[in-house]
Amino acid sequence: MTRITTTFERLQAEGRSAFVTFVMAGDPDFDRSLEIVQGLPGAGADIIELGMPFTDPMADGPAIQLAGQRALEAGMTLDRTLELVRRFREGDSDTPIVLMGYYNPIYSKGVDRFLAEAGAAGVDGLIVVDLPPEEDEELCIPAQKAGLNFIRLATPTTDDRRLPRVLQNTSGFVYYVSITGITGSASANADAVAPEVARIRDASGLPVCVGFGIKTADSARDIASVADGAVVGSAIVSMVGDGKSTDEVLGFVRSLADGAHAA
């Protein structure tokens, strides 16, 4: 039982979907990033995805790429990302934290060392977008043994032949990418998403959260009405990039959370 599993069980009992936020660790700097992350649960976030800044974020659109650049320029590292999680845990022992990013920084640090430090810091799960199921021995299986959920992405091109391989070692929840392309590039459509969510949920037995293309309270509500969770990243990160205050960012998050929770 991880915080992720406990959270979904609680939300299911309450009859509502999860609202999941993505922010980049260290954007625009460590202190401001920590302030935003600390405020997310109070603004309605049920699960927090925390980006690990990387120099070559191939799956991300301009907003998240720029967020990563700002964080790196401000001195953010993988070690400081784990420190941010530790600082967050000083005041919040319940909200799940999922680190999301790319394998290179983890590989450079060393898988065993990373997993030990991530678990000790209070990380609950990982989304590593450039490790396919064929590479599960690299990180997925060691992460599961270390008590961390390994969350896999499914996409509109994941057909019935490929899906079992994608799901074979997935835990916590499945992240369904609602559109083809990079983050922030289009808008999610609930009618198109609904049958895919049902197909993946039936195949996995896990909650299915939908991300990419959710930018407004209305779209968060629409997606949450057909999924177990709605994920918003680029729209939040863009507000940070535009220089909005922490209160403004969290106010926007609250409006999205209200939409998702109204489904």
CSV table of C-alpha atoms in Angstrom, one decimal:
chain,number,residue,atom,x,y,z
A,1,MET,CA,0.0,0.0,0.0
A,2,THR,CA,1.5,3.3,-1.1
A,3,ARG,CA,0.1,6.8,-0.6
A,4,ILE,CA,-1.1,6.6,-4.3
A,5,THR,CA,-3.2,3.5,-3.6
A,6,THR,CA,-4.6,4.9,-0.4
A,7,THR,CA,-5.5,8.2,-2.2
A,8,PHE,CA,-7.4,6.4,-5.0
A,9,GLU,CA,-9.2,4.2,-2.5
A,10,ARG,CA,-10.3,7.3,-0.5
A,11,LEU,CA,-11.4,9.2,-3.6
A,12,GLN,CA,-13.4,6.2,-4.9
A,13,ALA,CA,-15.1,6.0,-1.5
A,14,GLU,CA,-15.9,9.7,-1.8
A,15,GLY,CA,-17.2,9.2,-5.4
A,16,ARG,CA,-14.9,11.6,-7.1
A,17,SER,CA,-11.9,11.6,-9.4
A,18,ALA,CA,-8.4,12.7,-8.6
A,19,PHE,CA,-7.0,16.0,-9.6
A,20,VAL,CA,-3.3,15.6,-10.4
A,21,THR,CA,-0.9,18.5,-10.9
A,22,PHE,CA,2.5,18.7,-12.6
A,23,VAL,CA,5.1,21.3,-11.7
A,24,MET,CA,8.8,21.4,-12.5
A,25,ALA,CA,11.1,21.1,-9.5
A,26,GLY,CA,13.1,24.2,-9.1
A,27,ASP,CA,11.1,26.4,-11.4
A,28,PRO,CA,11.7,29.3,-11.3
A,29,ASP,CA,14.0,28.7,-8.4
A,30,PHE,CA,14.2,26.3,-5.4
A,31,ASP,CA,12.4,28.5,-2.8
A,32,ARG,CA,9.6,29.6,-5.0
A,33,SER,CA,9.1,26.0,-6.4
A,34,LEU,CA,8.9,24.7,-2.8
A,35,GLU,CA,6.4,27.4,-1.9
A,36,ILE,CA,4.2,26.4,-4.9
A,37,VAL,CA,4.4,22.6,-4.2
A,38,GLN,CA,3.6,23.2,-0.5
A,39,GLY,CA,0.5,25.1,-1.5
A,40,LEU,CA,-0.8,22.5,-4.0
A,41,PRO,CA,-2.7,20.2,-1.6
A,42,GLY,CA,-4.5,23.2,-0.1
A,43,ALA,CA,-5.5,24.3,-3.6
A,44,GLY,CA,-7.1,20.9,-4.3
A,45,ALA,CA,-4.3,18.7,-5.7
A,46,ASP,CA,-4.8,15.1,-4.8
A,47,ILE,CA,-1.5,13.9,-6.3
A,48,ILE,CA,1.6,15.9,-7.3
A,49,GLU,CA,3.8,15.1,-10.2
A,50,LEU,CA,7.1,16.7,-9.8
A,51,GLY,CA,9.3,17.2,-12.9
A,52,MET,CA,13.0,16.3,-12.7
A,53,PRO,CA,14.7,18.9,-14.9
A,54,PHE,CA,16.6,17.5,-17.8
A,55,THR,CA,18.5,19.0,-20.7
A,56,ASP,CA,16.8,17.0,-23.5
A,57,PRO,CA,13.1,16.6,-22.6
A,58,MET,CA,12.0,15.1,-25.9
A,59,ALA,CA,8.4,14.4,-25.0
A,60,ASP,CA,7.6,17.8,-23.6
A,61,GLY,CA,6.3,20.9,-25.3
A,62,PRO,CA,7.6,24.4,-25.1
A,63,ALA,CA,6.1,25.3,-21.7
A,64,ILE,CA,7.6,22.4,-19.9
A,65,GLN,CA,10.9,22.6,-21.8
A,66,LEU,CA,11.3,26.2,-20.7
A,67,ALA,CA,10.4,25.3,-17.2
A,68,GLY,CA,13.2,22.8,-17.1
A,69,GLN,CA,15.6,25.3,-18.6
A,70,ARG,CA,14.7,27.9,-15.9
A,71,ALA,CA,15.2,25.3,-13.2
A,72,LEU,CA,18.5,24.1,-14.5
A,73,GLU,CA,19.7,27.7,-14.9
A,74,ALA,CA,18.7,28.3,-11.2
A,75,GLY,CA,20.9,25.4,-10.2
A,76,MET,CA,18.4,22.6,-9.8
A,77,THR,CA,19.7,19.1,-9.8
A,78,LEU,CA,18.3,15.6,-9.1
A,79,ASP,CA,19.8,15.8,-5.5
A,80,ARG,CA,18.0,19.2,-5.0
A,81,THR,CA,14.8,17.7,-6.4
A,82,LEU,CA,15.0,15.0,-3.7
A,83,GLU,CA,15.7,17.8,-1.1
A,84,LEU,CA,12.6,19.6,-2.2
A,85,VAL,CA,10.6,16.4,-1.6
A,86,ARG,CA,12.1,16.1,1.9
A,87,ARG,CA,11.2,19.7,2.7
A,88,PHE,CA,7.7,19.1,1.5
A,89,ARG,CA,7.3,16.0,3.6
A,90,GLU,CA,8.2,18.1,6.7
A,91,GLY,CA,4.7,19.5,6.5
A,92,ASP,CA,2.7,16.9,4.5
A,93,SER,CA,2.9,13.2,5.1
A,94,ASP,CA,-0.2,12.3,3.1
A,95,THR,CA,-0.1,13.7,-0.5
A,96,PRO,CA,1.5,11.4,-3.0
A,97,ILE,CA,4.5,12.7,-4.8
A,98,VAL,CA,5.4,11.2,-8.2
A,99,LEU,CA,8.7,12.1,-9.9
A,100,MET,CA,8.3,12.5,-13.6
A,101,GLY,CA,11.1,12.8,-16.2
A,102,TYR,CA,13.8,10.9,-18.0
A,103,TYR,CA,16.2,8.1,-17.2
A,104,ASN,CA,19.6,9.8,-17.8
A,105,PRO,CA,19.8,11.7,-14.5
A,106,ILE,CA,18.8,8.6,-12.6
A,107,TYR,CA,21.3,6.4,-14.5
A,108,SER,CA,24.0,8.9,-13.8
A,109,LYS,CA,23.3,8.9,-10.1
A,110,GLY,CA,23.0,5.2,-9.9
A,111,VAL,CA,19.7,3.3,-9.8
A,112,ASP,CA,20.1,1.7,-6.3
A,113,ARG,CA,21.3,5.0,-4.7
A,114,PHE,CA,18.5,6.9,-6.4
A,115,LEU,CA,15.8,4.5,-5.3
A,116,ALA,CA,17.1,4.5,-1.7
A,117,GLU,CA,17.3,8.3,-1.5
A,118,ALA,CA,13.9,8.8,-3.2
A,119,GLY,CA,12.2,6.4,-0.9
A,120,ALA,CA,13.8,8.0,2.2
A,121,ALA,CA,12.8,11.5,0.9
A,122,GLY,CA,9.1,10.5,0.6
A,123,VAL,CA,8.7,9.8,-3.1
A,124,ASP,CA,5.8,7.4,-3.9
A,125,GLY,CA,6.1,6.7,-7.6
A,126,LEU,CA,8.0,7.3,-10.8
A,127,ILE,CA,7.0,8.1,-14.4
A,128,VAL,CA,10.1,7.8,-16.6
A,129,VAL,CA,8.9,8.5,-20.1
A,130,ASP,CA,11.9,7.1,-22.1
A,131,LEU,CA,12.1,3.6,-20.6
A,132,PRO,CA,9.9,1.2,-22.5
A,133,PRO,CA,8.6,-2.0,-21.0
A,134,GLU,CA,11.4,-3.9,-22.7
A,135,GLU,CA,13.8,-2.2,-20.3
A,136,ASP,CA,11.9,-3.0,-17.1
A,137,GLU,CA,14.9,-4.6,-15.5
A,138,GLU,CA,16.7,-1.2,-15.6
A,139,LEU,CA,14.4,0.7,-13.2
A,140,CYS,CA,10.8,-0.5,-13.2
A,141,ILE,CA,11.3,-3.8,-11.3
A,142,PRO,CA,14.0,-2.4,-8.9
A,143,ALA,CA,11.6,0.5,-8.1
A,144,GLN,CA,8.7,-1.8,-7.4
A,145,LYS,CA,11.0,-3.9,-5.1
A,146,ALA,CA,12.0,-0.6,-3.3
A,147,GLY,CA,8.3,0.1,-2.6
A,148,LEU,CA,7.8,2.8,-5.3
A,149,ASN,CA,5.0,2.6,-7.8
A,150,PHE,CA,6.1,2.6,-11.4
A,151,ILE,CA,3.5,4.4,-13.5
A,152,ARG,CA,3.4,3.7,-17.2
A,153,LEU,CA,2.0,5.8,-20.0
A,154,ALA,CA,-0.5,4.5,-22.6
A,155,THR,CA,-1.3,6.5,-25.7
A,156,PRO,CA,-3.9,6.6,-28.5
A,157,THR,CA,-1.6,4.4,-30.5
A,158,THR,CA,-1.3,1.7,-27.8
A,159,ASP,CA,-3.3,-1.0,-29.4
A,160,ASP,CA,-4.7,-4.3,-27.9
A,161,ARG,CA,-1.6,-6.2,-28.9
A,162,ARG,CA,0.8,-3.7,-27.2
A,163,LEU,CA,-1.3,-2.9,-24.2
A,164,PRO,CA,-0.6,-6.0,-22.1
A,165,ARG,CA,3.2,-5.4,-22.4
A,166,VAL,CA,2.8,-1.8,-21.3
A,167,LEU,CA,0.7,-2.8,-18.3
A,168,GLN,CA,2.7,-5.9,-17.2
A,169,ASN,CA,4.7,-4.2,-14.4
A,170,THR,CA,2.6,-1.0,-14.0
A,171,SER,CA,1.3,-0.1,-10.5
A,172,GLY,CA,-0.4,2.9,-8.8
A,173,PHE,CA,-2.2,4.1,-11.8
A,174,VAL,CA,-2.0,4.3,-15.6
A,175,TYR,CA,-1.3,7.6,-17.2
A,176,TYR,CA,-3.3,7.9,-20.4
A,177,VAL,CA,-1.9,10.5,-22.9
A,178,SER,CA,-5.0,11.9,-24.5
A,179,ILE,CA,-3.4,13.2,-27.7
A,180,THR,CA,-0.6,12.3,-30.0
A,181,GLY,CA,2.3,14.7,-29.9
A,182,ILE,CA,4.1,16.7,-27.2
A,183,THR,CA,2.7,18.2,-24.0
A,184,GLY,CA,0.5,21.3,-24.3
A,185,SER,CA,0.0,20.8,-28.1
A,186,ALA,CA,-3.8,20.2,-28.3
A,187,SER,CA,-6.9,19.9,-26.3
A,188,ALA,CA,-8.2,16.7,-24.7
A,189,ASN,CA,-11.6,15.4,-25.9
A,190,ALA,CA,-13.7,13.5,-23.3
A,191,ASP,CA,-15.8,11.7,-25.9
A,192,ALA,CA,-12.6,10.3,-27.5
A,193,VAL,CA,-11.0,9.6,-24.2
A,194,ALA,CA,-13.8,7.7,-22.5
A,195,PRO,CA,-13.6,4.4,-24.4
A,196,GLU,CA,-9.8,4.3,-24.1
A,197,VAL,CA,-10.0,4.8,-20.4
A,198,ALA,CA,-12.5,2.0,-20.1
A,199,ARG,CA,-10.3,-0.3,-22.2
A,200,ILE,CA,-7.2,0.4,-20.2
A,201,ARG,CA,-9.0,0.2,-16.8
A,202,ASP,CA,-10.5,-3.2,-17.8
A,203,ALA,CA,-7.1,-4.5,-18.9
A,204,SER,CA,-5.1,-3.2,-15.9
A,205,GLY,CA,-7.5,-3.2,-13.0
A,206,LEU,CA,-5.9,0.1,-12.1
A,207,PRO,CA,-7.1,3.7,-11.9
A,208,VAL,CA,-6.6,5.6,-15.2
A,209,CYS,CA,-5.6,9.3,-15.1
A,210,VAL,CA,-5.7,11.4,-18.3
A,211,GLY,CA,-3.2,14.1,-19.1
A,212,PHE,CA,-2.1,16.3,-22.0
A,213,GLY,CA,-4.5,18.9,-23.3
A,214,ILE,CA,-6.4,19.9,-20.1
A,215,LYS,CA,-6.2,23.6,-19.7
A,216,THR,CA,-9.4,24.8,-18.1
A,217,ALA,CA,-11.8,24.0,-15.3
A,218,ASP,CA,-14.4,22.9,-17.8
A,219,SER,CA,-12.0,20.5,-19.6
A,220,ALA,CA,-10.8,19.2,-16.2
A,221,ARG,CA,-14.4,18.5,-15.3
A,222,ASP,CA,-15.1,16.8,-18.6
A,223,ILE,CA,-12.1,14.5,-18.4
A,224,ALA,CA,-12.6,13.7,-14.7
A,225,SER,CA,-16.2,12.6,-15.6
A,226,VAL,CA,-14.8,9.8,-17.7
A,227,ALA,CA,-11.5,9.0,-16.0
A,228,ASP,CA,-10.2,8.3,-12.5
A,229,GLY,CA,-8.2,11.4,-12.6
A,230,ALA,CA,-7.3,14.5,-14.6
A,231,VAL,CA,-3.7,15.7,-14.9
A,232,VAL,CA,-2.8,19.3,-15.6
A,233,GLY,CA,0.8,20.4,-16.2
A,234,SER,CA,1.5,22.8,-19.1
A,235,ALA,CA,-1.2,25.3,-18.1
A,236,ILE,CA,0.1,25.6,-14.6
A,237,VAL,CA,3.8,25.7,-15.6
A,238,SER,CA,2.9,28.5,-18.1
A,239,MET,CA,1.7,30.6,-15.3
A,240,VAL,CA,4.9,30.2,-13.5
A,241,GLY,CA,6.8,31.1,-16.7
A,242,ASP,CA,4.6,34.2,-17.1
A,243,GLY,CA,5.8,35.4,-13.7
A,244,LYS,CA,2.5,35.0,-11.9
A,245,SER,CA,2.6,35.1,-8.1
A,246,THR,CA,2.3,32.0,-6.0
A,247,ASP,CA,-1.2,33.1,-5.0
A,248,GLU,CA,-2.2,33.5,-8.6
A,249,VAL,CA,-0.8,30.1,-9.6
A,250,LEU,CA,-2.5,28.4,-6.7
A,251,GLY,CA,-5.7,30.3,-7.4
A,252,PHE,CA,-5.7,28.9,-10.9
A,253,VAL,CA,-4.9,25.4,-9.6
A,254,ARG,CA,-7.9,25.7,-7.2
A,255,SER,CA,-10.2,26.6,-10.1
A,256,LEU,CA,-9.0,23.5,-12.0
A,257,ALA,CA,-9.4,21.3,-9.0
A,258,ASP,CA,-12.9,22.5,-8.4
A,259,GLY,CA,-13.7,21.6,-12.0
A,260,ALA,CA,-12.2,18.1,-11.7
A,261,HIS,CA,-13.9,17.5,-8.3
A,262,ALA,CA,-17.3,18.6,-9.7
A,263,ALA,CA,-17.4,15.8,-12.2
